[in-house]
PDB file of C-alpha atoms in Angstrom:
ATOM      1  CA  MET A1003       0.000   0.000   0.000  1.00  0.00           C
ATOM      2  CA  THR A1004       1.350   3.389  -1.032  1.00  0.00           C
ATOM      3  CA  PRO A1005       0.565   6.301   1.314  1.00  0.00           C
ATOM      4  CA  LYS A1006      -1.403   9.189  -0.148  1.00  0.00           C
ATOM      5  CA  ASN A1007      -0.595  11.709   2.579  1.00  0.00           C
ATOM      6  CA  LEU A1008       2.809  11.450   4.235  1.00  0.00           C
ATOM      7  CA  LEU A1009       4.158  13.437   7.167  1.00  0.00           C
ATOM      8  CA  MET A1010       7.931  13.466   7.648  1.00  0.00           C
ATOM      9  CA  LEU A1011       9.617  14.643  10.852  1.00  0.00           C
ATOM     10  CA  ASN A1012      13.204  15.814  11.027  1.00  0.00           C
ATOM     11  CA  GLY A1013      15.562  18.108  12.891  1.00  0.00           C
ATOM     12  CA  ALA A1014      15.987  20.406   9.895  1.00  0.00           C
ATOM     13  CA  MET A1015      15.196  20.802   6.225  1.00  0.00           C
ATOM     14  CA  PHE A1016      18.242  20.050   4.097  1.00  0.00           C
ATOM     15  CA  GLY A1017      19.500  23.406   2.855  1.00  0.00           C
ATOM     16  CA  ASP A1018      18.621  25.064   6.165  1.00  0.00           C
ATOM     17  CA  ALA A1019      21.305  22.833   7.702  1.00  0.00           C
ATOM     18  CA  TYR A1020      23.526  20.077   6.380  1.00  0.00           C
ATOM     19  CA  GLY A1021      23.688  16.520   7.657  1.00  0.00           C
ATOM     20  CA  GLY A1022      23.096  12.974   6.484  1.00  0.00           C
ATOM     21  CA  SER A1023      19.607  12.492   7.935  1.00  0.00           C
ATOM     22  CA  TYR A1024      18.528  15.949   6.726  1.00  0.00           C
ATOM     23  CA  ARG A1025      19.606  15.151   3.186  1.00  0.00           C
ATOM     24  CA  PHE A1026      18.107  11.664   3.230  1.00  0.00           C
ATOM     25  CA  ALA A1027      14.709  12.810   4.491  1.00  0.00           C
ATOM     26  CA  THR A1028      14.539  15.727   2.048  1.00  0.00           C
ATOM     27  CA  GLU A1029      15.534  13.606  -0.958  1.00  0.00           C
ATOM     28  CA  LEU A1030      13.053  10.946   0.125  1.00  0.00           C
ATOM     29  CA  ALA A1031      10.298  13.554   0.389  1.00  0.00           C
ATOM     30  CA  GLU A1032      11.146  14.860  -3.103  1.00  0.00           C
ATOM     31  CA  ALA A1033      11.019  11.305  -4.473  1.00  0.00           C
ATOM     32  CA  PHE A1034       7.569  10.689  -2.979  1.00  0.00           C
ATOM     33  CA  VAL A1035       6.304  13.973  -4.437  1.00  0.00           C
ATOM     34  CA  LYS A1036       7.347  12.718  -7.877  1.00  0.00           C
ATOM     35  CA  ARG A1037       5.092   9.717  -7.269  1.00  0.00           C
ATOM     36  CA  ASP A1038       2.134  12.069  -6.679  1.00  0.00           C
ATOM     37  CA  ILE A1039       2.154  11.594  -2.903  1.00  0.00           C
ATOM     38  CA  ASN A1040       1.183  14.594  -0.790  1.00  0.00           C
ATOM     39  CA  VAL A1041       4.206  15.201   1.466  1.00  0.00           C
ATOM     40  CA  HIS A1042       4.547  17.488   4.480  1.00  0.00           C
ATOM     41  CA  LEU A1043       7.856  17.903   6.317  1.00  0.00           C
ATOM     42  CA  LEU A1044       8.008  19.402   9.804  1.00  0.00           C
ATOM     43  CA  ALA A1045      11.353  20.545  11.218  1.00  0.00           C
ATOM     44  CA  ALA A1046      13.004  23.183  13.368  1.00  0.00           C
ATOM     45  CA  ASN A1047      13.709  26.593  11.839  1.00  0.00           C
ATOM     46  CA  VAL A1048      17.456  26.229  12.369  1.00  0.00           C
ATOM     47  CA  ALA A1049      18.313  28.954   9.867  1.00  0.00           C
ATOM     48  CA  GLU A1050      15.990  31.366  11.744  1.00  0.00           C
ATOM     49  CA  ASN A1051      15.386  33.515   8.658  1.00  0.00           C
ATOM     50  CA  LYS A1052      13.241  30.971   6.828  1.00  0.00           C
ATOM     51  CA  PRO A1053       9.458  31.293   6.565  1.00  0.00           C
ATOM     52  CA  LYS A1054       7.315  29.194   8.868  1.00  0.00           C
ATOM     53  CA  ASN A1055       5.474  27.606   5.926  1.00  0.00           C
ATOM     54  CA  GLU A1056       6.549  27.292   2.305  1.00  0.00           C
ATOM     55  CA  MET A1057       6.514  24.937  -0.651  1.00  0.00           C
ATOM     56  CA  ILE A1058       9.900  23.542  -1.776  1.00  0.00           C
ATOM     57  CA  ALA A1059      10.104  21.128  -4.723  1.00  0.00           C
ATOM     58  CA  GLY A1060       6.490  20.148  -4.118  1.00  0.00           C
ATOM     59  CA  ILE A1061       7.043  19.522  -0.382  1.00  0.00           C
ATOM     60  CA  HIS A1062       4.882  21.356   2.152  1.00  0.00           C
ATOM     61  CA  VAL A1063       7.597  22.534   4.555  1.00  0.00           C
ATOM     62  CA  HIS A1064       6.613  23.590   8.077  1.00  0.00           C
ATOM     63  CA  ARG A1065       9.116  25.047  10.540  1.00  0.00           C
ATOM     64  CA  TYR A1066       8.787  25.727  14.249  1.00  0.00           C
ATOM     65  CA  SER A1067      10.966  28.251  16.064  1.00  0.00           C
ATOM     66  CA  GLN A1068      14.327  26.924  17.206  1.00  0.00           C
ATOM     67  CA  PRO A1069      14.833  26.839  21.020  1.00  0.00           C
ATOM     68  CA  ASN A1070      17.646  29.121  22.175  1.00  0.00           C
ATOM     69  CA  THR A1071      18.482  27.665  25.579  1.00  0.00           C
ATOM     70  CA  ARG A1072      21.935  26.178  26.158  1.00  0.00           C
ATOM     71  CA  ASN A1073      20.666  23.689  28.704  1.00  0.00           C
ATOM     72  CA  PRO A1074      20.529  20.389  26.728  1.00  0.00           C
ATOM     73  CA  LEU A1075      17.618  18.956  28.698  1.00  0.00           C
ATOM     74  CA  MET A1076      15.493  22.104  28.404  1.00  0.00           C
ATOM     75  CA  ASN A1077      16.452  22.391  24.740  1.00  0.00           C
ATOM     76  CA  GLY A1078      15.177  18.878  24.081  1.00  0.00           C
ATOM     77  CA  LEU A1079      11.944  19.457  26.002  1.00  0.00           C
ATOM     78  CA  GLN A1080      11.288  22.667  24.076  1.00  0.00           C
ATOM     79  CA  HIS A1081      11.835  20.850  20.769  1.00  0.00           C
ATOM     80  CA  ILE A1082       9.248  18.252  21.806  1.00  0.00           C
ATOM     81  CA  TRP A1083       6.758  20.848  23.057  1.00  0.00           C
ATOM     82  CA  ARG A1084       7.062  23.041  19.940  1.00  0.00           C
ATOM     83  CA  THR A1085       6.809  20.045  17.629  1.00  0.00           C
ATOM     84  CA  ARG A1086       3.691  18.862  19.490  1.00  0.00           C
ATOM     85  CA  ARG A1087       2.050  22.238  19.029  1.00  0.00           C
ATOM     86  CA  GLU A1088       2.667  22.272  15.271  1.00  0.00           C
ATOM     87  CA  LEU A1089       1.766  18.597  14.895  1.00  0.00           C
ATOM     88  CA  LYS A1090      -1.618  19.003  16.535  1.00  0.00           C
ATOM     89  CA  ALA A1091      -2.503  21.756  14.076  1.00  0.00           C
ATOM     90  CA  LEU A1092      -1.242  19.768  11.074  1.00  0.00           C
ATOM     91  CA  ILE A1093      -2.954  16.504  12.035  1.00  0.00           C
ATOM     92  CA  ALA A1094      -6.232  18.343  12.574  1.00  0.00           C
ATOM     93  CA  LYS A1095      -6.103  19.665   8.979  1.00  0.00           C
ATOM     94  CA  GLU A1096      -4.444  16.861   7.000  1.00  0.00           C
ATOM     95  CA  PRO A1097      -5.571  13.198   6.727  1.00  0.00           C
ATOM     96  CA  PHE A1098      -2.099  11.660   7.076  1.00  0.00           C
ATOM     97  CA  ASP A1099      -1.942   7.904   6.593  1.00  0.00           C
ATOM     98  CA  LEU A1100       1.763   7.531   7.410  1.00  0.00           C
ATOM     99  CA  VAL A1101       4.299   9.345   9.592  1.00  0.00           C
ATOM    100  CA  TRP A1102       8.032   8.876   8.966  1.00  0.00           C
ATOM    101  CA  GLY A1103      10.380  10.073  11.707  1.00  0.00           C
ATOM    102  CA  HIS A1104      14.059  10.800  11.101  1.00  0.00           C
ATOM    103  CA  SER A1105      14.947  12.611  14.330  1.00  0.00           C
ATOM    104  CA  PRO A1106      14.167  11.399  17.858  1.00  0.00           C
ATOM    105  CA  LEU A1107      12.832  14.567  19.483  1.00  0.00           C
ATOM    106  CA  GLN A1108      10.334  15.304  16.744  1.00  0.00           C
ATOM    107  CA  THR A1109       9.296  11.641  16.596  1.00  0.00           C
ATOM    108  CA  ALA A1110       8.857  11.518  20.369  1.00  0.00           C
ATOM    109  CA  ALA A1111       6.505  14.487  20.077  1.00  0.00           C
ATOM    110  CA  TYR A1112       4.365  12.578  17.576  1.00  0.00           C
ATOM    111  CA  LEU A1113       4.250   9.472  19.765  1.00  0.00           C
ATOM    112  CA  SER A1114       3.191  11.532  22.776  1.00  0.00           C
ATOM    113  CA  ILE A1115       0.194  12.779  20.768  1.00  0.00           C
ATOM    114  CA  ALA A1116      -0.641   9.416  19.198  1.00  0.00           C
ATOM    115  CA  PHE A1117      -0.599   7.497  22.469  1.00  0.00           C
ATOM    116  CA  SER A1118      -2.649  10.139  24.256  1.00  0.00           C
ATOM    117  CA  SER A1119      -5.503   9.010  21.998  1.00  0.00           C
ATOM    118  CA  GLY A1120      -4.895   5.389  22.979  1.00  0.00           C
ATOM    119  CA  LYS A1121      -3.610   4.140  19.609  1.00  0.00           C
ATOM    120  CA  LEU A1122      -0.770   4.729  17.148  1.00  0.00           C
ATOM    121  CA  ARG A1123      -2.563   6.270  14.190  1.00  0.00           C
ATOM    122  CA  PRO A1124      -1.316   7.028  11.616  1.00  0.00           C
ATOM    123  CA  PRO A1125       1.368   4.281  11.690  1.00  0.00           C
ATOM    124  CA  LEU A1126       4.981   5.290  12.213  1.00  0.00           C
ATOM    125  CA  ILE A1127       8.203   4.411  10.418  1.00  0.00           C
ATOM    126  CA  TYR A1128      11.315   5.420  12.340  1.00  0.00           C
ATOM    127  CA  SER A1129      14.646   5.671  10.522  1.00  0.00           C
ATOM    128  CA  VAL A1130      17.706   4.875  12.609  1.00  0.00           C
ATOM    129  CA  HIS A1131      20.488   6.864  10.961  1.00  0.00           C
ATOM    130  CA  SER A1132      22.802   6.286  13.919  1.00  0.00           C
ATOM    131  CA  PRO A1133      22.226   5.833  17.670  1.00  0.00           C
ATOM    132  CA  TRP A1134      21.310   9.210  19.118  1.00  0.00           C
ATOM    133  CA  LEU A1135      23.219   8.402  22.297  1.00  0.00           C
ATOM    134  CA  LEU A1136      26.483   8.003  20.385  1.00  0.00           C
ATOM    135  CA  GLU A1137      25.897  11.162  18.364  1.00  0.00           C
ATOM    136  CA  ARG A1138      25.307  13.276  21.449  1.00  0.00           C
ATOM    137  CA  HIS A1139      28.054  11.796  23.613  1.00  0.00           C
ATOM    138  CA  SER A1140      30.897  10.892  21.290  1.00  0.00           C
ATOM    139  CA  ASN A1141      33.077  13.125  23.517  1.00  0.00           C
ATOM    140  CA  LYS A1142      33.041  11.163  26.778  1.00  0.00           C
ATOM    141  CA  GLY A1143      34.647  14.006  28.694  1.00  0.00           C
ATOM    142  CA  ARG A1144      31.539  16.190  28.329  1.00  0.00           C
ATOM    143  CA  VAL A1145      28.628  13.973  29.271  1.00  0.00           C
ATOM    144  CA  ASN A1146      25.540  15.596  30.769  1.00  0.00           C
ATOM    145  CA  LEU A1147      24.225  12.787  32.948  1.00  0.00           C
ATOM    146  CA  ILE A1148      20.609  13.964  32.909  1.00  0.00           C
ATOM    147  CA  GLU A1149      20.595  14.252  29.135  1.00  0.00           C
ATOM    148  CA  TYR A1150      22.346  10.887  28.895  1.00  0.00           C
ATOM    149  CA  ALA A1151      19.630   9.239  30.975  1.00  0.00           C
ATOM    150  CA  ALA A1152      16.855  10.932  28.974  1.00  0.00           C
ATOM    151  CA  ILE A1153      18.266   9.682  25.665  1.00  0.00           C
ATOM    152  CA  GLN A1154      18.525   6.161  27.096  1.00  0.00           C
ATOM    153  CA  ILE A1155      14.761   6.329  27.626  1.00  0.00           C
ATOM    154  CA  ILE A1156      13.524   8.274  24.579  1.00  0.00           C
ATOM    155  CA  GLU A1157      15.074   6.562  21.560  1.00  0.00           C
ATOM    156  CA  PRO A1158      14.473   2.969  22.764  1.00  0.00           C
ATOM    157  CA  TRP A1159      10.846   3.972  23.461  1.00  0.00           C
ATOM    158  CA  ILE A1160      10.527   5.254  19.882  1.00  0.00           C
ATOM    159  CA  ILE A1161      12.079   2.085  18.442  1.00  0.00           C
ATOM    160  CA  ARG A1162       9.794  -0.172  20.478  1.00  0.00           C
ATOM    161  CA  SER A1163       6.717   1.882  19.612  1.00  0.00           C
ATOM    162  CA  ALA A1164       7.274   2.313  15.861  1.00  0.00           C
ATOM    163  CA  THR A1165       5.296   0.267  13.376  1.00  0.00           C
ATOM    164  CA  LEU A1166       8.483  -0.268  11.358  1.00  0.00           C
ATOM    165  CA  VAL A1167      12.124   0.517  12.130  1.00  0.00           C
ATOM    166  CA  HIS A1168      14.125   1.424   9.045  1.00  0.00           C
ATOM    167  CA  SER A1169      17.884   1.404   8.613  1.00  0.00           C
ATOM    168  CA  LEU A1170      20.188   1.634   5.611  1.00  0.00           C
ATOM    169  CA  SER A1171      22.357  -1.216   6.897  1.00  0.00           C
ATOM    170  CA  VAL A1172      22.258  -4.238   9.179  1.00  0.00           C
ATOM    171  CA  ALA A1173      25.463  -2.995  10.842  1.00  0.00           C
ATOM    172  CA  MET A1174      23.853   0.297  11.872  1.00  0.00           C
ATOM    173  CA  LEU A1175      20.793  -1.440  13.273  1.00  0.00           C
ATOM    174  CA  GLU A1176      22.983  -3.876  15.222  1.00  0.00           C
ATOM    175  CA  GLU A1177      24.996  -0.985  16.636  1.00  0.00           C
ATOM    176  CA  THR A1178      21.752   0.616  17.782  1.00  0.00           C
ATOM    177  CA  THR A1179      20.500  -2.518  19.517  1.00  0.00           C
ATOM    178  CA  ARG A1180      23.874  -2.942  21.245  1.00  0.00           C
ATOM    179  CA  THR A1181      23.932   0.674  22.362  1.00  0.00           C
ATOM    180  CA  TYR A1182      20.502   0.494  24.000  1.00  0.00           C
ATOM    181  CA  HIS A1183      20.516  -3.219  24.928  1.00  0.00           C
ATOM    182  CA  ILE A1184      17.241  -3.835  23.135  1.00  0.00           C
ATOM    183  CA  LYS A1185      15.858  -6.350  20.661  1.00  0.00           C
ATOM    184  CA  ILE A1186      13.729  -5.468  17.665  1.00  0.00           C
ATOM    185  CA  PRO A1187      11.313  -8.094  16.290  1.00  0.00           C
ATOM    186  CA  GLU A1188      12.274  -9.139  12.772  1.00  0.00           C
ATOM    187  CA  ASN A1189       8.808  -8.319  11.446  1.00  0.00           C
ATOM    188  CA  LYS A1190       9.357  -4.673  12.456  1.00  0.00           C
ATOM    189  CA  VAL A1191      12.723  -4.282  10.721  1.00  0.00           C
ATOM    190  CA  LEU A1192      13.068  -2.670   7.288  1.00  0.00           C
ATOM    191  CA  ILE A1193      16.638  -2.814   5.932  1.00  0.00           C
ATOM    192  CA  LEU A1194      16.833  -0.990   2.631  1.00  0.00           C
ATOM    193  CA  PRO A1195      20.412  -0.163   1.600  1.00  0.00           C
ATOM    194  CA  GLY A1196      21.185   1.988  -1.405  1.00  0.00           C
ATOM    195  CA  GLY A1197      19.931   5.378  -0.245  1.00  0.00           C
ATOM    196  CA  THR A1198      16.656   7.003  -1.247  1.00  0.00           C
ATOM    197  CA  ARG A1199      16.381   5.241  -4.609  1.00  0.00           C
ATOM    198  CA  ARG A1200      16.032   1.835  -2.957  1.00  0.00           C
ATOM    199  CA  VAL A1201      13.649   3.065  -0.254  1.00  0.00           C
ATOM    200  CA  TYR A1202      11.085   4.841  -2.373  1.00  0.00           C
ATOM    201  CA  SER A1203      11.074   2.079  -4.964  1.00  0.00           C
ATOM    202  CA  SER A1204       9.987  -0.386  -2.261  1.00  0.00           C
ATOM    203  CA  GLU A1205       6.527   1.002  -1.725  1.00  0.00           C
ATOM    204  CA  GLU A1206       5.091  -2.388  -0.736  1.00  0.00           C
ATOM    205  CA  ASN A1207       7.026  -2.152   2.558  1.00  0.00           C
ATOM    206  CA  LEU A1208       5.832   1.282   3.604  1.00  0.00           C
ATOM    207  CA  CYS A1209       2.586   0.419   5.372  1.00  0.00           C
TER     208      CYS A1209
END
């Protein structure tokens, strides 16, 4: 089943900021648009001078204001709160039949809304680009213990809750399960190597 209305969640729109998950999600969104799928992408306004809503390459781009606190825990909570606010407005207007998360904070915001209604609707695909814990704490000399503990809770919760967990490689998924000491049922795993071309050509696996 191919989705007709897709909502993608990410930390930033590629072009506003540069990073692997930003590029992947944006290219994936562009590919779905070419298949006549209505795509919305919600992300933080990291460039600060970008409009809140605009159309880019057929993608409905929505940005929420970037938190400015230096406290990592408060920063994360503000990302979740601001994403929730925008999500509630979007979901009320658009009949999304699939949500695809690429960043943990934004995806956690969606799950907090979905589970408050008692069910995960629309279904969720979560892309593991790399373990969030390793990204945030690659420098072991500067670990914020509260943030460290929060990450240990949030990303495993997302992985367990997602309808499907996507990764571009078995090695990356195995690193994630080792990092968080979790197991993912095989029927929830979607390994599609080869970048966006391989993912969007495998529409039978999306729902």
